[in-house]
Coordinates of C-alpha atoms in Angstrom, one line a residue:
M1 CA 0.0 0.0 0.0
F2 CA 2.8 2.5 0.9
S3 CA 5.1 2.0 -2.0
R4 CA 2.5 3.0 -4.6
F5 CA 2.6 6.6 -3.5
G6 CA 6.4 6.7 -3.9
D7 CA 8.2 9.9 -2.7
T8 CA 5.0 11.6 -1.5
L9 CA 5.3 12.7 2.1
A10 CA 3.5 10.1 4.3
V11 CA 4.1 11.0 8.0
T12 CA 6.0 13.5 10.1
D13 CA 6.6 14.3 13.8
P14 CA 8.6 17.2 15.2
D15 CA 11.9 15.4 14.7
S16 CA 11.5 13.3 11.6
S17 CA 9.6 12.6 8.4
L18 CA 9.0 9.7 6.1
T19 CA 7.9 9.5 2.5
Y20 CA 5.7 6.6 1.5
S21 CA 8.7 4.7 0.0
Q22 CA 10.7 5.3 3.2
L23 CA 7.7 4.2 5.3
A24 CA 7.5 1.0 3.3
D25 CA 11.2 0.3 3.9
R26 CA 11.0 1.0 7.6
A27 CA 7.9 -1.2 7.9
G28 CA 9.8 -4.0 6.1
A29 CA 12.7 -3.7 8.5
V30 CA 10.4 -3.9 11.5
S31 CA 8.7 -6.9 10.0
A32 CA 11.9 -8.7 9.6
W33 CA 12.9 -7.9 13.2
V34 CA 9.5 -9.1 14.6
A35 CA 9.8 -12.3 12.6
G36 CA 13.2 -12.9 14.1
H37 CA 12.0 -12.5 17.7
G38 CA 8.4 -13.8 17.5
S39 CA 6.7 -17.1 18.2
D40 CA 7.1 -20.1 15.9
E41 CA 3.9 -21.7 17.1
E42 CA 1.3 -19.0 16.5
R43 CA 1.0 -15.4 15.6
T44 CA 3.1 -13.2 17.8
R45 CA 1.3 -10.7 20.0
V46 CA 3.1 -7.4 20.1
G47 CA 2.0 -4.5 22.4
I48 CA 2.8 -1.0 21.2
H49 CA 3.0 1.4 24.1
A50 CA 4.4 4.8 23.0
T51 CA 3.4 8.4 22.1
N52 CA 2.8 9.5 18.5
S53 CA 5.8 9.4 16.2
T54 CA 7.0 8.2 12.8
D55 CA 8.6 5.3 14.7
Y56 CA 5.2 4.4 16.1
V57 CA 3.6 4.3 12.6
A58 CA 6.5 2.2 11.2
A59 CA 6.2 -0.2 14.1
Y60 CA 2.5 -0.6 13.7
A61 CA 2.8 -1.2 10.0
G62 CA 5.8 -3.6 10.4
V63 CA 4.0 -5.7 13.0
L64 CA 1.1 -6.1 10.6
L65 CA 3.4 -6.9 7.7
A66 CA 5.1 -9.7 9.8
G67 CA 1.7 -11.4 10.2
A68 CA 1.8 -10.7 13.9
V69 CA -1.0 -9.0 15.9
P70 CA -0.4 -5.4 17.2
F71 CA -2.1 -4.5 20.5
L72 CA -2.3 -0.7 20.6
V73 CA -1.9 0.3 24.3
D74 CA -2.7 3.8 25.6
S75 CA 0.6 5.5 26.3
S76 CA -0.7 6.9 29.5
F77 CA -1.2 3.5 31.0
G78 CA 1.4 2.8 33.7
P79 CA 2.9 -0.5 35.0
F80 CA -0.2 -1.5 36.8
E81 CA -2.5 -1.5 33.8
L82 CA 0.3 -2.7 31.5
S83 CA 0.7 -5.8 33.7
R84 CA -3.1 -6.5 33.5
I85 CA -3.0 -6.2 29.7
A86 CA 0.1 -8.4 29.4
E87 CA -1.5 -11.0 31.6
D88 CA -5.0 -10.9 30.1
C89 CA -3.8 -10.9 26.5
S90 CA -0.6 -13.0 26.8
L91 CA 1.5 -10.5 25.0
D92 CA 4.9 -11.8 23.7
L93 CA 6.7 -8.6 22.9
L94 CA 6.3 -5.0 23.9
I95 CA 7.6 -2.1 21.7
H96 CA 7.8 1.0 23.9
A97 CA 9.6 4.2 24.8
P98 CA 13.0 3.8 26.5
D99 CA 11.8 5.4 29.7
T100 CA 8.7 3.2 30.1
A101 CA 8.8 1.4 33.5
V102 CA 8.5 -2.3 32.3
T103 CA 11.1 -4.1 34.5
S104 CA 8.4 -5.9 36.5
L105 CA 6.8 -7.2 33.3
T106 CA 9.7 -8.2 31.2
E107 CA 11.9 -11.2 30.8
E108 CA 14.6 -9.5 28.9
P109 CA 15.3 -6.4 26.8
L110 CA 15.7 -7.1 23.1
S111 CA 18.4 -5.4 20.9
H112 CA 17.8 -4.0 17.5
D113 CA 19.9 -2.3 14.8
G114 CA 17.8 0.7 14.3
E115 CA 14.7 -1.0 12.9
L116 CA 12.6 0.4 15.7
G117 CA 14.1 3.9 15.6
A118 CA 14.1 5.6 19.0
L119 CA 11.8 3.0 20.4
V120 CA 13.0 -0.1 22.3
A121 CA 11.5 -3.6 22.8
S122 CA 11.2 -6.2 25.5
R123 CA 10.2 -9.8 25.8
L124 CA 7.4 -10.2 28.3
R125 CA 7.3 -12.8 31.0
G126 CA 4.9 -15.7 30.5
H127 CA 1.9 -16.0 32.8
A128 CA 0.5 -19.0 34.6
A129 CA -3.0 -18.4 33.2
S130 CA -3.9 -20.1 30.0
R131 CA -3.4 -18.2 26.8
L132 CA -6.7 -17.1 25.4
P133 CA -6.9 -17.8 21.7
L134 CA -7.4 -15.0 19.2
L135 CA -10.0 -15.3 16.5
A136 CA -8.5 -16.4 13.2
T137 CA -9.7 -13.2 11.5
T138 CA -8.2 -10.9 14.1
E139 CA -5.5 -8.5 12.8
V140 CA -5.5 -5.6 15.3
C141 CA -6.4 -5.2 19.0
R142 CA -7.3 -2.0 20.8
F143 CA -8.6 -1.3 24.3
T144 CA -11.5 0.3 26.0
S145 CA -12.4 0.7 29.7
G146 CA -13.8 -2.5 31.1
S147 CA -16.7 -3.1 33.4
T148 CA -14.5 -5.1 35.7
G149 CA -11.8 -2.4 36.1
R150 CA -9.5 -4.1 33.6
P151 CA -9.2 -2.7 30.1
N152 CA -11.3 -4.7 27.6
C153 CA -9.3 -5.9 24.6
I154 CA -11.3 -5.5 21.4
E155 CA -10.4 -7.8 18.5
F156 CA -10.8 -6.3 15.0
S157 CA -10.6 -8.2 11.7
G158 CA -8.6 -6.7 8.9
R159 CA -11.7 -6.2 7.0
A160 CA -13.3 -4.1 9.8
V161 CA -10.2 -1.9 10.2
H162 CA -10.0 -1.3 6.4
A163 CA -13.7 -0.5 6.3
A164 CA -13.4 2.0 9.1
A165 CA -10.7 3.9 7.2
A166 CA -12.2 3.6 3.7
N167 CA -15.7 4.6 4.8
W168 CA -14.3 7.6 6.8
A169 CA -12.3 8.7 3.7
K170 CA -15.4 8.3 1.5
G171 CA -17.8 9.9 3.9
T172 CA -15.6 12.9 4.6
A173 CA -14.1 13.4 1.1
L174 CA -10.5 12.8 2.4
G175 CA -8.1 13.0 -0.6
A176 CA -4.5 12.8 -1.5
E177 CA -4.1 16.5 -1.3
D178 CA -5.0 16.6 2.4
R179 CA -2.5 17.1 5.2
I180 CA -3.9 15.9 8.6
A181 CA -2.6 17.5 11.8
C182 CA -3.5 14.9 14.4
L183 CA -3.5 15.8 18.1
A184 CA -5.0 12.6 19.5
A185 CA -3.1 9.4 20.4
L186 CA -3.0 6.9 17.6
S187 CA -4.2 4.2 20.0
N188 CA -7.4 6.2 20.5
G189 CA -10.4 5.7 18.2
L190 CA -10.5 9.4 17.2
A191 CA -7.0 9.2 15.6
F192 CA -7.1 5.5 14.7
N193 CA -10.3 5.8 12.7
T194 CA -9.7 9.3 11.1
S195 CA -6.0 9.7 10.7
L196 CA -3.9 6.5 10.6
L197 CA -5.0 4.1 7.9
A198 CA -7.4 6.6 6.4
A199 CA -4.5 8.9 5.5
F200 CA -2.5 6.1 3.9
L201 CA -5.3 4.6 1.9
T202 CA -5.7 7.9 0.1
G203 CA -2.1 9.1 -0.2
A204 CA -2.7 12.0 2.2
S205 CA 0.0 13.0 4.7
L206 CA -0.2 12.6 8.5
H207 CA 1.4 15.1 10.8
L208 CA 1.9 14.2 14.5
S209 CA 2.6 16.3 17.5
R210 CA 4.4 15.4 20.7
G211 CA 3.8 16.4 24.3
L212 CA 1.0 18.4 25.8
P213 CA -1.0 20.0 22.9
T214 CA -0.9 23.6 24.0
A215 CA -2.5 26.3 21.8
S216 CA 0.9 27.6 20.8
R217 CA 2.3 24.2 20.0
V218 CA -0.8 23.4 17.8
V219 CA -0.4 26.7 15.9
K220 CA 3.3 25.8 15.2
L221 CA 2.3 22.4 13.9
L222 CA -0.3 23.9 11.6
E223 CA 2.1 26.5 10.2
R224 CA 4.9 24.0 9.8
T225 CA 2.8 21.4 7.9
E226 CA 0.3 23.7 6.2
A227 CA -2.4 21.3 7.4
T228 CA -5.7 21.2 5.7
R229 CA -7.4 19.1 8.5
L230 CA -7.1 19.3 12.3
V231 CA -8.2 16.3 14.4
A232 CA -8.5 17.0 18.1
F233 CA -10.5 16.5 21.3
P234 CA -12.9 19.3 22.5
A235 CA -10.5 20.4 25.2
L236 CA -8.1 21.6 22.5
Y237 CA -10.8 23.8 20.9
E238 CA -11.6 25.1 24.3
S239 CA -8.0 26.1 24.7
M240 CA -7.8 27.8 21.4
V241 CA -10.9 29.9 22.2
R242 CA -9.4 30.9 25.5
R243 CA -6.2 32.0 23.6
G244 CA -8.4 34.4 21.7
S245 CA -6.6 34.4 18.4
G246 CA -7.3 32.8 15.0
A247 CA -3.8 33.2 13.7
G248 CA -2.1 30.1 12.2
F249 CA -5.3 28.5 10.7
E250 CA -4.9 29.9 7.2
T251 CA -4.6 26.5 5.4
V252 CA -7.0 24.6 7.6
G253 CA -10.3 23.8 5.8
A254 CA -11.9 21.6 8.5
A255 CA -11.5 20.8 12.2
I256 CA -12.8 17.5 13.5
S257 CA -14.0 17.0 17.1
S258 CA -15.0 13.9 18.9
G259 CA -14.6 11.9 22.1
A260 CA -16.7 14.2 24.3
P261 CA -19.4 16.8 23.9
L262 CA -18.3 20.1 22.4
R263 CA -20.2 23.2 23.7
E264 CA -21.9 25.1 20.9
S265 CA -20.6 28.4 22.2
V266 CA -17.0 27.1 21.9
R267 CA -17.7 25.9 18.3
E268 CA -19.2 29.2 17.3
E269 CA -16.4 31.2 18.9
F270 CA -13.6 29.0 17.4
T271 CA -15.1 29.5 13.9
R272 CA -15.5 33.2 14.4
L273 CA -11.8 33.5 15.4
T274 CA -10.3 31.1 12.8
G275 CA -12.8 31.0 10.0
V276 CA -12.6 27.2 10.3
P277 CA -15.8 25.1 10.8
I278 CA -15.7 22.3 13.4
H279 CA -17.3 19.1 12.2
N280 CA -18.6 16.8 14.9
Y281 CA -17.9 13.1 14.6
Y282 CA -19.5 10.3 16.6
G283 CA -17.9 6.8 17.1
V284 CA -17.5 4.2 19.7
A285 CA -14.5 2.0 20.3
E286 CA -16.3 -1.2 19.6
A287 CA -18.0 -0.1 16.3
G288 CA -15.6 2.4 14.8
P289 CA -16.6 5.8 13.2
L290 CA -20.4 6.1 12.9
T291 CA -21.5 9.7 12.0
F292 CA -20.0 12.9 10.5
A293 CA -21.5 16.4 10.4
A294 CA -20.4 17.4 6.9
D295 CA -22.1 20.8 7.0
G296 CA -20.3 21.9 10.2
P297 CA -22.9 24.3 11.6
G298 CA -25.6 23.0 13.9
V299 CA -25.4 21.1 17.1
G300 CA -25.9 17.6 15.7
L301 CA -23.3 14.9 15.4
G302 CA -24.1 14.4 11.7
T303 CA -25.5 11.6 9.6
P304 CA -24.3 8.0 9.4
L305 CA -21.1 7.3 7.4
P306 CA -21.1 4.8 4.6
G307 CA -21.5 1.2 5.9
V308 CA -23.3 2.4 9.1
Q309 CA -26.9 1.8 10.2
L310 CA -28.1 3.6 13.3
L311 CA -31.2 3.4 15.5
A312 CA -32.1 5.8 18.3
D313 CA -35.1 5.1 20.4
E314 CA -36.1 4.5 24.0
N315 CA -33.6 1.6 24.2
G316 CA -30.7 4.0 23.5
I317 CA -28.5 4.3 20.4
R318 CA -27.8 1.0 18.6
V319 CA -25.5 0.7 15.6
R320 CA -24.5 -1.8 13.0
S321 CA -21.3 -1.0 11.0
E322 CA -18.8 -2.6 8.6
S323 CA -16.1 -1.5 11.1
M324 CA -17.5 -3.4 14.1
G325 CA -15.2 -5.2 16.4
S326 CA -15.5 -9.0 16.8
R327 CA -15.5 -9.5 20.6
Y328 CA -13.5 -8.8 23.8
L329 CA -10.6 -11.2 24.0
N330 CA -10.4 -11.0 27.8
A331 CA -14.1 -10.6 28.7
A332 CA -16.0 -13.6 27.4
G333 CA -19.5 -13.0 26.4
V334 CA -19.6 -9.3 27.4
F335 CA -19.4 -7.9 23.8
E336 CA -21.8 -10.5 22.5
A337 CA -24.4 -9.6 25.1
R338 CA -24.5 -6.0 23.8
V339 CA -25.3 -7.2 20.2
D340 CA -29.0 -7.9 19.5
S341 CA -30.4 -10.5 17.2
R342 CA -30.2 -8.2 14.2
G343 CA -26.5 -7.4 14.7
Y344 CA -26.9 -4.0 16.3
Y345 CA -24.5 -3.0 19.1
H346 CA -25.9 -1.2 22.1
T347 CA -23.6 1.8 22.6
G348 CA -24.8 2.8 26.1
D349 CA -25.5 6.3 24.7
Q350 CA -29.0 7.8 24.5
G351 CA -30.0 10.2 21.8
R352 CA -32.3 11.1 19.0
L353 CA -32.2 11.5 15.2
Q354 CA -33.1 15.0 13.8
A355 CA -32.8 16.8 10.5
D356 CA -29.2 17.8 11.2
G357 CA -28.3 14.3 12.4
L358 CA -27.7 12.5 15.7
H359 CA -28.0 14.3 19.0
L360 CA -26.7 12.7 22.2
T361 CA -28.9 13.2 25.4
G362 CA -27.1 11.1 28.0
R363 CA -25.8 7.7 28.9
T364 CA -27.7 4.4 29.6
G365 CA -24.6 3.1 31.5
R366 CA -22.3 4.4 34.2
M367 CA -19.2 5.2 32.3
V368 CA -17.8 8.8 32.5
N369 CA -16.4 10.4 29.4
V370 CA -13.5 12.8 30.2
G371 CA -11.6 14.2 27.3
G372 CA -12.5 11.4 25.0
R373 CA -11.5 8.7 27.5
K374 CA -14.1 6.4 29.1
I375 CA -13.6 5.9 32.8
D376 CA -15.4 3.4 35.0
P377 CA -16.2 5.2 38.3
I378 CA -16.3 1.8 40.1
E379 CA -12.7 1.1 39.2
V380 CA -11.6 4.4 40.7
T381 CA -13.9 3.9 43.7
E382 CA -12.3 0.6 44.5
V383 CA -8.8 2.0 44.4
L384 CA -9.8 4.9 46.7
R385 CA -11.4 2.5 49.2
E386 CA -8.1 0.8 49.6
A387 CA -6.4 4.0 50.8
P388 CA -5.7 4.3 54.6
G389 CA -8.4 6.0 56.6
V390 CA -11.1 6.0 53.8
V391 CA -14.6 5.2 55.0
D392 CA -16.7 5.7 51.9
V393 CA -16.3 7.1 48.4
V394 CA -18.5 8.3 45.5
V395 CA -17.0 8.9 42.1
F396 CA -19.0 10.7 39.4
E397 CA -18.9 13.2 36.5
Y398 CA -18.8 16.9 37.4
E399 CA -18.4 20.0 35.3
N400 CA -15.3 22.1 36.1
R401 CA -15.2 25.9 36.1
H402 CA -14.9 25.9 32.3
G403 CA -18.0 23.8 31.9
E404 CA -16.0 20.7 30.8
P405 CA -16.8 17.3 32.2
T406 CA -14.2 16.0 34.7
L407 CA -13.9 13.2 37.2
A408 CA -14.8 14.0 40.8
A409 CA -14.6 12.0 44.0
V410 CA -16.2 12.8 47.3
V411 CA -14.5 10.9 50.1
S412 CA -15.5 10.3 53.7
A413 CA -12.4 9.7 55.6
G414 CA -11.0 9.6 59.2
P415 CA -8.6 12.0 60.8
G416 CA -5.3 12.4 59.1
A417 CA -6.4 11.7 55.6
S418 CA -5.7 14.4 53.0
A419 CA -6.6 15.0 49.4
Q420 CA -3.0 15.1 48.5
D421 CA -2.3 11.6 50.0
L422 CA -5.4 10.2 48.2
R423 CA -4.2 11.5 44.9
K424 CA -0.8 10.0 45.4
H425 CA -2.5 6.7 46.3
C426 CA -4.5 6.8 43.0
A427 CA -1.5 7.8 41.0
Q428 CA 0.4 4.7 42.2
V429 CA -2.3 2.4 40.7
L430 CA -4.1 4.3 38.0
P431 CA -3.0 6.2 34.8
P432 CA -3.1 10.0 35.2
F433 CA -6.4 10.5 33.4
K434 CA -8.2 8.2 35.9
V435 CA -7.0 10.2 38.9
P436 CA -9.9 12.5 40.0
S437 CA -9.3 16.1 39.1
I438 CA -11.6 17.1 41.9
L439 CA -11.2 15.3 45.2
H440 CA -13.3 16.6 48.2
L441 CA -13.1 15.3 51.8
T442 CA -16.2 15.3 53.9
D443 CA -17.3 13.8 57.2
R444 CA -20.3 11.9 55.7
I445 CA -21.5 11.0 52.3
P446 CA -25.0 12.6 51.8
A447 CA -27.6 9.9 51.1
N448 CA -31.2 9.9 49.7
S449 CA -34.3 8.6 51.4
I450 CA -33.4 4.9 50.8
G451 CA -29.8 5.3 52.0
K452 CA -28.0 5.5 48.6
P453 CA -25.6 8.3 47.9
S454 CA -27.4 11.4 46.6
V455 CA -25.6 12.6 43.5
P456 CA -27.6 15.9 43.3
R457 CA -26.5 16.7 46.9
L458 CA -22.9 15.7 46.1
R459 CA -22.9 18.1 43.2
R460 CA -24.3 20.9 45.4
L461 CA -21.5 20.1 47.9
L462 CA -18.9 20.6 45.2
D463 CA -20.7 23.7 43.9
D464 CA -20.6 25.3 47.4
A465 CA -16.9 24.3 47.9
H466 CA -15.9 25.9 44.6
S467 CA -17.9 29.0 45.1
N468 CA -16.1 29.9 48.4

């Protein structure tokens, strides 16, 4: 696929760039390296745990080319969640950044002669648990928050991954002339579905950032690459609006937002400042990209993309797509239970279909969506309950002072407990995005008439605390 676009620019990061021919060569070198270190008995399972870079793209493509299965792990996951994934999914190898703490997981570091670029690799220790078999059609695995507190591993067939990219390209008129500035992690569905394979199917170029995507860093990326598309989470557009300037967006024709609700006032102000329309996009990890608001204006999430059928009724939003995952490798029967007899997947979202497309109205489940990442409050609650002095905990979604959804925890604790100590306790176990941004200590958790925690009263408690 890569070599047919020759010397056209394929992918860049702040330190390097690859043409399509160079990317093909790099992927071939990674493929040979994986083949030399992989399993002889079955397909090698290779975790990729790194931030966005040209090396990441070459590693992903090379693992596929080797006939191995890449497992795309969120780079914010620390040793605790990495160990869960390695055990649940029986990973053989891990390609990762040099500073990743993997000593407790690895059997040995593996050498290479530059095939992995600045990344390194380790062979992972075997686990006593039996190795769960992959489906024969599985070519890529990605992760989503699990109902048990462990990340669920979604198996995708090659056909589903290709359909996600091809239908996105067709439904959004992505072409070879496009230059995509992507500010989302490639392991996340927003980037994976809109920017990774979709760019390379069409001969477009993909431009990656590194580090915290501040407003000034984003502008530098846009100016350096002359990007025609910007792919980012709502928090970035909030940041650009607070910056108060539209400079640097002269080449951008469209901005794409997904992962969390984008306030209409932010969208309007961003377009006023930059002249660039923000197009909403709706997708779920298990089913791929689902809708796109091609016209930009309006508060809807758009109409279904090619290959997508969507229902929205009293039972919530259900979807059937050509990019659907196959199952969860490490949660038997859970995925299947969410698919009805007609093949529609229950997303857990509630909404309605209107003239300008899909509108979300809430959740049928308990997951909290913060910055595009789904967080299970029960997982965070269980971690906090293990902290010294904690009596009771309630974790829930709360809007911060900017009106953005954030994760909040109200904790009833004995003398000596502090919010700082509780945050440190969470950080030792959870990745940063799962550590509550708001953590409030109280003598007693307010309850309703039947003794359950009263979330409305908890919200008022936080409102009062923040107004003082």
